[in-house]
mmCIF file of C-alpha atoms in Angstrom:
data_model
loop_
_atom_site.group_PDB
_atom_site.id
_atom_site.type_symbol
_atom_site.label_atom_id
_atom_site.label_comp_id
_atom_site.label_asym_id
_atom_site.label_seq_id
_atom_site.Cartn_x
_atom_site.Cartn_y
_atom_site.Cartn_z
ATOM 1 C CA UNK A 5 56.473 24.900 28.229
ATOM 2 C CA UNK A 6 58.472 22.434 26.687
ATOM 3 C CA UNK A 7 56.099 19.646 28.144
ATOM 4 C CA UNK A 8 53.126 21.526 26.265
ATOM 5 C CA UNK A 9 54.800 21.926 23.242
ATOM 6 C CA UNK A 10 55.762 18.108 23.081
ATOM 7 C CA UNK A 11 52.084 17.339 24.207
ATOM 8 C CA UNK A 12 50.666 19.240 21.126
ATOM 9 C CA UNK A 13 53.455 17.785 18.933
ATOM 10 C CA UNK A 14 52.470 14.170 20.182
ATOM 11 C CA UNK A 15 48.629 14.573 19.854
ATOM 12 C CA UNK A 16 49.551 15.964 16.240
ATOM 13 C CA UNK A 17 51.494 12.854 15.451
ATOM 14 C CA UNK A 18 49.041 10.681 17.139
ATOM 15 C CA UNK A 19 46.112 11.887 15.236
ATOM 16 C CA UNK A 20 48.030 10.889 12.104
ATOM 17 C CA UNK A 21 48.199 7.494 13.327
ATOM 18 C CA UNK A 22 44.585 7.380 14.550
ATOM 19 C CA UNK A 23 43.288 8.249 11.189
ATOM 20 C CA UNK A 24 45.266 5.577 9.707
ATOM 21 C CA UNK A 25 44.478 2.998 12.372
ATOM 22 C CA UNK A 26 40.628 3.840 11.986
ATOM 23 C CA UNK A 27 41.093 2.482 8.325
ATOM 24 C CA UNK A 28 42.607 -0.858 9.867
ATOM 25 C CA UNK A 29 39.911 -1.078 12.288
ATOM 26 C CA UNK A 30 36.881 -0.378 9.700
ATOM 27 C CA UNK A 31 38.310 -2.966 7.455
ATOM 28 C CA UNK A 32 39.130 -5.346 9.989
ATOM 29 C CA UNK A 33 35.521 -5.343 11.496
ATOM 30 C CA UNK A 34 34.141 -5.536 7.868
ATOM 31 C CA UNK A 35 35.510 -8.349 6.312
ATOM 32 C CA UNK A 36 37.912 -9.695 9.257
ATOM 33 C CA UNK A 37 41.165 -9.170 7.413
ATOM 34 C CA UNK A 38 43.987 -6.500 7.678
ATOM 35 C CA UNK A 39 44.903 -4.373 5.187
ATOM 36 C CA UNK A 40 48.641 -4.004 4.916
ATOM 37 C CA UNK A 41 48.606 -1.633 2.191
ATOM 38 C CA UNK A 42 46.249 0.971 4.227
ATOM 39 C CA UNK A 43 49.474 3.263 5.181
ATOM 40 C CA UNK A 44 50.264 3.532 1.604
ATOM 41 C CA UNK A 45 47.008 5.397 0.596
ATOM 42 C CA UNK A 46 48.621 8.344 2.820
ATOM 43 C CA UNK A 47 51.358 8.387 0.204
ATOM 44 C CA UNK A 48 49.011 8.046 -2.820
ATOM 45 C CA UNK A 49 46.987 11.170 -1.459
ATOM 46 C CA UNK A 50 49.915 13.218 -0.731
ATOM 47 C CA UNK A 51 51.119 12.828 -4.368
ATOM 48 C CA UNK A 52 47.763 13.853 -5.754
ATOM 49 C CA UNK A 53 47.833 16.644 -3.458
ATOM 50 C CA UNK A 54 51.278 17.927 -4.592
ATOM 51 C CA UNK A 55 50.097 17.271 -8.291
ATOM 52 C CA UNK A 56 46.858 19.372 -7.790
ATOM 53 C CA UNK A 57 48.113 22.136 -5.560
ATOM 54 C CA UNK A 58 51.739 22.434 -6.881
ATOM 55 C CA UNK A 59 51.625 21.460 -10.536
ATOM 56 C CA UNK A 60 48.113 22.120 -11.549
ATOM 57 C CA UNK A 61 47.835 25.399 -9.197
ATOM 58 C CA UNK A 62 44.357 24.533 -7.775
ATOM 59 C CA UNK A 63 43.258 26.148 -4.813
ATOM 60 C CA UNK A 64 44.295 24.372 -1.661
ATOM 61 C CA UNK A 65 41.032 23.387 -0.440
ATOM 62 C CA UNK A 66 39.851 22.039 -3.618
ATOM 63 C CA UNK A 67 43.046 20.116 -4.239
ATOM 64 C CA UNK A 68 42.515 18.737 -0.385
ATOM 65 C CA UNK A 69 38.949 17.649 -1.096
ATOM 66 C CA UNK A 70 39.713 15.948 -4.707
ATOM 67 C CA UNK A 71 42.634 14.345 -3.092
ATOM 68 C CA UNK A 72 40.629 12.834 -0.263
ATOM 69 C CA UNK A 73 38.191 11.668 -2.825
ATOM 70 C CA UNK A 74 40.704 10.146 -5.144
ATOM 71 C CA UNK A 75 42.299 8.230 -2.155
ATOM 72 C CA UNK A 76 38.671 6.644 -1.688
ATOM 73 C CA UNK A 77 38.306 5.691 -5.235
ATOM 74 C CA UNK A 78 41.717 4.213 -5.142
ATOM 75 C CA UNK A 79 40.646 2.163 -2.003
ATOM 76 C CA UNK A 80 37.638 0.947 -3.907
ATOM 77 C CA UNK A 81 39.738 0.031 -7.102
ATOM 78 C CA UNK A 82 42.241 -1.640 -4.577
ATOM 79 C CA UNK A 83 39.326 -3.883 -2.831
ATOM 80 C CA UNK A 84 38.150 -4.801 -6.522
ATOM 81 C CA UNK A 85 41.663 -5.871 -7.750
ATOM 82 C CA UNK A 86 43.388 -7.179 -4.659
ATOM 83 C CA UNK A 87 40.544 -8.199 -1.911
ATOM 84 C CA UNK A 88 37.983 -9.597 -4.214
ATOM 85 C CA UNK A 89 39.893 -12.228 -6.241
ATOM 86 C CA UNK A 90 41.302 -13.939 -2.989
ATOM 87 C CA UNK A 91 38.468 -13.366 -0.502
ATOM 88 C CA UNK A 92 36.828 -16.777 -0.941
ATOM 89 C CA UNK A 93 40.222 -18.729 -0.771
ATOM 90 C CA UNK A 94 40.676 -21.227 1.877
ATOM 91 C CA UNK A 95 42.346 -19.463 4.980
ATOM 92 C CA UNK A 96 41.500 -16.199 3.413
ATOM 93 C CA UNK A 97 42.827 -14.282 6.220
ATOM 94 C CA UNK A 98 46.514 -15.309 4.998
ATOM 95 C CA UNK A 99 45.625 -14.881 1.395
ATOM 96 C CA UNK A 100 44.263 -11.420 1.704
ATOM 97 C CA UNK A 101 47.260 -10.631 3.989
ATOM 98 C CA UNK A 102 49.753 -11.576 1.595
ATOM 99 C CA UNK A 103 47.833 -10.048 -1.452
ATOM 100 C CA UNK A 104 47.820 -6.639 0.517
ATOM 101 C CA UNK A 105 51.140 -6.875 1.022
ATOM 102 C CA UNK A 106 51.895 -7.312 -2.590
ATOM 103 C CA UNK A 107 49.346 -4.410 -3.432
ATOM 104 C CA UNK A 108 51.477 -2.168 -0.986
ATOM 105 C CA UNK A 109 54.637 -2.832 -3.037
ATOM 106 C CA UNK A 110 52.915 -2.336 -6.399
ATOM 107 C CA UNK A 111 51.647 1.158 -4.996
ATOM 108 C CA UNK A 112 54.981 2.262 -3.892
ATOM 109 C CA UNK A 113 56.911 1.039 -7.257
ATOM 110 C CA UNK A 114 53.721 2.894 -9.472
ATOM 111 C CA UNK A 115 54.500 5.854 -7.841
ATOM 112 C CA UNK A 116 58.177 5.624 -8.117
ATOM 113 C CA UNK A 117 57.680 5.171 -11.549
ATOM 114 C CA UNK A 118 55.176 8.244 -11.876
ATOM 115 C CA UNK A 119 56.817 10.497 -9.516
ATOM 116 C CA UNK A 120 60.311 9.549 -9.493
ATOM 117 C CA UNK A 121 62.788 9.168 -6.443
ATOM 118 C CA UNK A 122 63.161 12.747 -5.618
ATOM 119 C CA UNK A 123 60.935 13.672 -2.519
ATOM 120 C CA UNK A 124 58.690 16.474 -3.109
ATOM 121 C CA UNK A 125 57.580 19.193 -0.862
ATOM 122 C CA UNK A 126 53.796 20.082 -0.040
ATOM 123 C CA UNK A 127 53.803 23.751 1.051
ATOM 124 C CA UNK A 128 51.694 24.424 4.145
ATOM 125 C CA UNK A 129 48.491 26.382 4.093
ATOM 126 C CA UNK A 130 50.194 28.550 6.713
ATOM 127 C CA UNK A 131 52.325 31.414 6.158
ATOM 128 C CA UNK A 132 53.889 31.523 9.767
ATOM 129 C CA UNK A 133 56.159 29.103 10.896
ATOM 130 C CA UNK A 134 54.686 29.180 14.473
ATOM 131 C CA UNK A 135 52.091 30.646 16.552
ATOM 132 C CA UNK A 136 51.835 31.927 20.023
ATOM 133 C CA UNK A 137 49.719 30.329 22.527
ATOM 134 C CA UNK A 138 50.336 32.190 26.005
ATOM 135 C CA UNK A 139 54.038 31.838 25.411
ATOM 136 C CA UNK A 140 53.973 28.279 23.907
ATOM 137 C CA UNK A 141 55.207 28.401 20.299
ATOM 138 C CA UNK A 142 53.453 25.657 18.170
ATOM 139 C CA UNK A 143 53.795 24.649 14.713
ATOM 140 C CA UNK A 144 50.147 25.687 13.229
ATOM 141 C CA UNK A 145 50.010 22.678 11.006
ATOM 142 C CA UNK A 146 50.038 20.532 14.102
ATOM 143 C CA UNK A 147 46.920 22.522 15.264
ATOM 144 C CA UNK A 148 45.345 22.003 12.102
ATOM 145 C CA UNK A 149 45.937 18.211 12.146
ATOM 146 C CA UNK A 150 44.509 17.938 15.499
ATOM 147 C CA UNK A 151 41.424 19.840 14.614
ATOM 148 C CA UNK A 152 40.654 18.047 11.325
ATOM 149 C CA UNK A 153 41.052 14.709 13.291
ATOM 150 C CA UNK A 154 38.697 15.575 16.061
ATOM 151 C CA UNK A 155 36.020 17.038 13.411
ATOM 152 C CA UNK A 156 36.472 13.703 11.326
ATOM 153 C CA UNK A 157 36.088 11.553 14.516
ATOM 154 C CA UNK A 158 32.764 13.429 15.428
ATOM 155 C CA UNK A 159 31.532 13.115 11.692
ATOM 156 C CA UNK A 160 32.091 9.314 11.414
ATOM 157 C CA UNK A 161 30.522 8.908 14.820
ATOM 158 C CA UNK A 162 27.431 11.031 13.316
ATOM 159 C CA UNK A 163 27.606 8.798 10.132
ATOM 160 C CA UNK A 164 27.472 5.707 11.695
ATOM 161 C CA UNK A 165 24.908 6.339 14.233
ATOM 162 C CA UNK A 166 22.520 8.493 12.413
ATOM 163 C CA UNK A 167 22.588 7.744 8.733
ATOM 164 C CA UNK A 168 21.057 4.772 7.067
ATOM 165 C CA UNK A 169 24.140 4.174 5.103
ATOM 166 C CA UNK A 170 26.141 4.123 8.235
ATOM 167 C CA UNK A 171 23.803 1.706 9.849
ATOM 168 C CA UNK A 172 23.820 -0.797 6.949
ATOM 169 C CA UNK A 173 27.653 -0.798 7.084
ATOM 170 C CA UNK A 174 27.460 -1.318 10.838
ATOM 171 C CA UNK A 175 25.177 -4.234 10.154
ATOM 172 C CA UNK A 176 27.314 -5.852 7.401
ATOM 173 C CA UNK A 177 30.210 -5.771 9.826
ATOM 174 C CA UNK A 178 28.444 -7.216 12.803
ATOM 175 C CA UNK A 179 26.487 -9.950 10.918
ATOM 176 C CA UNK A 180 26.828 -9.989 7.276
ATOM 177 C CA UNK A 181 24.443 -13.001 6.689
ATOM 178 C CA UNK A 182 21.546 -11.481 8.532
ATOM 179 C CA UNK A 183 22.424 -8.272 6.979
ATOM 180 C CA UNK A 184 22.197 -9.760 3.503
ATOM 181 C CA UNK A 185 18.762 -11.357 4.505
ATOM 182 C CA UNK A 186 17.414 -8.068 5.297
ATOM 183 C CA UNK A 187 18.261 -6.917 2.068
ATOM 184 C CA UNK A 188 21.478 -5.136 2.228
ATOM 185 C CA UNK A 189 23.926 -5.258 -0.597
ATOM 186 C CA UNK A 190 26.767 -6.571 1.628
ATOM 187 C CA UNK A 191 29.329 -6.558 -1.108
ATOM 188 C CA UNK A 192 28.624 -3.115 -1.628
ATOM 189 C CA UNK A 193 29.284 -1.991 2.027
ATOM 190 C CA UNK A 194 32.375 -3.724 1.973
ATOM 191 C CA UNK A 195 33.486 -1.777 -1.043
ATOM 192 C CA UNK A 196 32.494 1.376 0.867
ATOM 193 C CA UNK A 197 34.211 0.287 3.812
ATOM 194 C CA UNK A 198 37.433 -0.003 1.846
ATOM 195 C CA UNK A 199 36.894 3.549 0.071
ATOM 196 C CA UNK A 200 36.388 5.189 3.533
ATOM 197 C CA UNK A 201 39.269 3.351 5.101
ATOM 198 C CA UNK A 202 41.572 4.586 2.406
ATOM 199 C CA UNK A 203 40.118 8.164 2.322
ATOM 200 C CA UNK A 204 40.781 8.328 6.129
ATOM 201 C CA UNK A 205 44.476 7.199 5.441
ATOM 202 C CA UNK A 206 44.637 9.674 2.396
ATOM 203 C CA UNK A 207 43.329 12.593 4.853
ATOM 204 C CA UNK A 208 46.108 11.541 7.082
ATOM 205 C CA UNK A 209 48.825 11.676 4.606
ATOM 206 C CA UNK A 210 47.893 15.086 3.106
ATOM 207 C CA UNK A 211 47.882 16.747 6.644
ATOM 208 C CA UNK A 212 51.297 15.196 7.340
ATOM 209 C CA UNK A 213 52.784 15.939 4.083
ATOM 210 C CA UNK A 214 53.586 19.913 4.866
ATOM 211 C CA UNK A 215 55.648 18.305 7.879
ATOM 212 C CA UNK A 216 57.579 15.717 6.032
ATOM 213 C CA UNK A 217 58.553 15.315 2.558
ATOM 214 C CA UNK A 218 56.259 13.520 0.311
ATOM 215 C CA UNK A 219 58.171 10.026 -0.795
ATOM 216 C CA UNK A 220 57.068 6.634 -2.132
ATOM 217 C CA UNK A 221 57.964 5.274 1.481
ATOM 218 C CA UNK A 222 56.082 7.718 3.521
ATOM 219 C CA UNK A 223 53.133 5.536 4.073
ATOM 220 C CA UNK A 224 55.011 2.346 5.276
ATOM 221 C CA UNK A 225 56.439 3.982 8.517
ATOM 222 C CA UNK A 226 52.920 5.758 9.288
ATOM 223 C CA UNK A 227 51.034 2.285 8.175
ATOM 224 C CA UNK A 228 53.417 0.288 10.730
ATOM 225 C CA UNK A 229 52.810 2.641 13.647
ATOM 226 C CA UNK A 230 49.019 3.004 13.168
ATOM 227 C CA UNK A 231 49.109 -0.988 12.813
ATOM 228 C CA UNK A 232 50.674 -0.806 16.417
ATOM 229 C CA UNK A 233 48.145 1.948 17.285
ATOM 230 C CA UNK A 234 45.471 -0.186 16.318
ATOM 231 C CA UNK A 235 46.580 -3.527 18.212
ATOM 232 C CA UNK A 236 47.428 -1.092 21.478
ATOM 233 C CA UNK A 237 43.803 0.220 21.282
ATOM 234 C CA UNK A 238 42.109 -3.095 20.416
ATOM 235 C CA UNK A 239 41.844 -4.058 16.905
ATOM 236 C CA UNK A 240 37.833 -4.137 16.572
ATOM 237 C CA UNK A 241 37.479 -0.996 18.639
ATOM 238 C CA UNK A 242 37.153 2.390 16.982
ATOM 239 C CA UNK A 243 37.611 4.280 20.281
ATOM 240 C CA UNK A 244 40.734 2.075 20.704
ATOM 241 C CA UNK A 245 42.271 3.090 17.458
ATOM 242 C CA UNK A 246 41.774 6.791 18.300
ATOM 243 C CA UNK A 247 43.249 6.350 21.929
ATOM 244 C CA UNK A 248 45.992 4.128 20.764
ATOM 245 C CA UNK A 249 47.092 6.228 17.918
ATOM 246 C CA UNK A 250 47.047 9.451 20.535
ATOM 247 C CA UNK A 251 48.929 7.142 22.894
ATOM 248 C CA UNK A 252 51.505 6.141 20.416
ATOM 249 C CA UNK A 253 52.130 9.759 19.174
ATOM 250 C CA UNK A 254 52.674 10.905 22.730
ATOM 251 C CA UNK A 255 54.899 8.141 23.794
ATOM 252 C CA UNK A 256 56.995 8.442 20.644
ATOM 253 C CA UNK A 257 57.483 12.032 20.872
ATOM 254 C CA UNK A 258 58.327 12.485 24.469
ATOM 255 C CA UNK A 259 60.512 9.083 24.537
ATOM 256 C CA UNK A 260 62.298 10.622 21.402
ATOM 257 C CA UNK A 261 63.197 13.855 23.411
ATOM 258 C CA UNK A 262 63.832 12.710 26.980
ATOM 259 C CA UNK A 263 65.359 9.078 26.163
ATOM 260 C CA UNK A 264 66.774 8.687 22.824
ATOM 261 C CA UNK A 265 66.091 10.470 19.629
ATOM 262 C CA UNK A 266 67.814 7.871 17.656
ATOM 263 C CA UNK A 267 65.178 5.351 18.861
ATOM 264 C CA UNK A 268 62.401 7.470 18.267
ATOM 265 C CA UNK A 269 60.719 5.156 15.760
ATOM 266 C CA UNK A 270 61.180 2.217 17.964
ATOM 267 C CA UNK A 271 59.036 3.281 20.887
ATOM 268 C CA UNK A 272 55.694 2.644 18.793
ATOM 269 C CA UNK A 273 56.904 -1.039 18.447
ATOM 270 C CA UNK A 274 58.185 -1.256 21.928
ATOM 271 C CA UNK A 275 54.770 -0.652 23.009
ATOM 272 C CA UNK A 276 53.302 -3.055 20.612
ATOM 273 C CA UNK A 277 55.587 -5.617 21.849
ATOM 274 C CA UNK A 278 54.664 -5.160 25.595
ATOM 275 C CA UNK A 279 51.012 -5.044 24.642
ATOM 276 C CA UNK A 280 51.161 -8.455 22.679
ATOM 277 C CA UNK A 281 52.791 -9.890 25.889
ATOM 278 C CA UNK A 282 50.898 -8.554 28.650
ATOM 279 C CA UNK A 283 47.326 -7.405 27.091
ATOM 280 C CA UNK A 284 46.904 -8.966 23.365
ATOM 281 C CA UNK A 285 43.211 -7.856 23.495
ATOM 282 C CA UNK A 286 44.610 -4.188 23.524
ATOM 283 C CA UNK A 287 42.733 -1.628 25.708
ATOM 284 C CA UNK A 288 39.386 -2.146 24.269
ATOM 285 C CA UNK A 289 39.246 -4.786 21.761
ATOM 286 C CA UNK A 290 39.600 -8.542 20.942
ATOM 287 C CA UNK A 291 42.778 -10.664 20.896
ATOM 288 C CA UNK A 292 44.496 -10.379 17.330
ATOM 289 C CA UNK A 293 48.083 -11.885 18.223
ATOM 290 C CA UNK A 294 47.461 -15.391 17.087
ATOM 291 C CA UNK A 295 46.456 -14.011 13.544
ATOM 292 C CA UNK A 296 49.181 -11.425 13.291
#
C-alpha cells in the first residue's frame, strides 16, 4: 500500500514539474531561448490566489481562474519588458538568459516587498485530510493535481491540433520566416506563447500552494526541477516535458523515502547530470547541453 501512496504522491509532484516544464518547452521551441523566470510565475499566481480567496473572499473557482489569467498577463508583460528589448542582441541566447535571470530576481523581490517575508497559507478546497481508495489513504489535493494536469494536457493537445490560433503558434515556432510570409503575426504568436507558458506555471503554483507554504522563493526550486525535467524529457518535446516531469517526481518521492530524505531535492539534479553525460538529447528531444 505504501508503494501506491508514494506513486500517487510522485505523480502529483511530477505533474507540477510537468506543467512548469511545458512552459519551458513552449518558449524554447517558439523563440529558441530559455526563460529562467518560468518557475517564478508559480509563485506569482499563488500569491494572487491567496489575495483573491483569503483576503478578498472570492469563491475558490473564480479566484483560481482569475489567478491563472493574471499569471498569463504577467507573462505577456514579462516578455514585453524583459525579452523584447534584448531579443535582437548579438548572441541573443546569452542576453535573454541573463535578462530572464534578472527578471526572476526582480519578481521575487517585488513580491517580497508586496507580501512580506512571512509565508502564507492557501487553504485546500477539500475539507478531508485524506480519502480512502481501497485501503490506500491519499491526500485529495494530489488527486486534484493529477486530474487537472491530465485535463490541461488534453486541452493543450486540442488547442494546438484543432484550432487556427494553435496551428499559427506551431507554424511560428517551426519556421518563423515562412509563417511571417504567410501573413501570421509572429510577434503576437510569440507573446501568446509567453502568456500561455506562464499561465501553465501559474496553474502549477496554485495547485501546489495548499500542500506547501506560499513564499517568494517557492517558484525557484520548482523551476529548477522543471528545468531538469525538460532536459530529461528532451527540451523541444512536449511529450518529453510531461514524461520527464512525472519521472522526476516519482524518482524524487521514492528516493526521498527509501534512500535519503535529506537528499530528496538532490535526486532531480542527479538524474539531470546523468542525462547530460549519457543522453544529452533527453528522451525525445535535441541536444541542449552546450547551450546550458
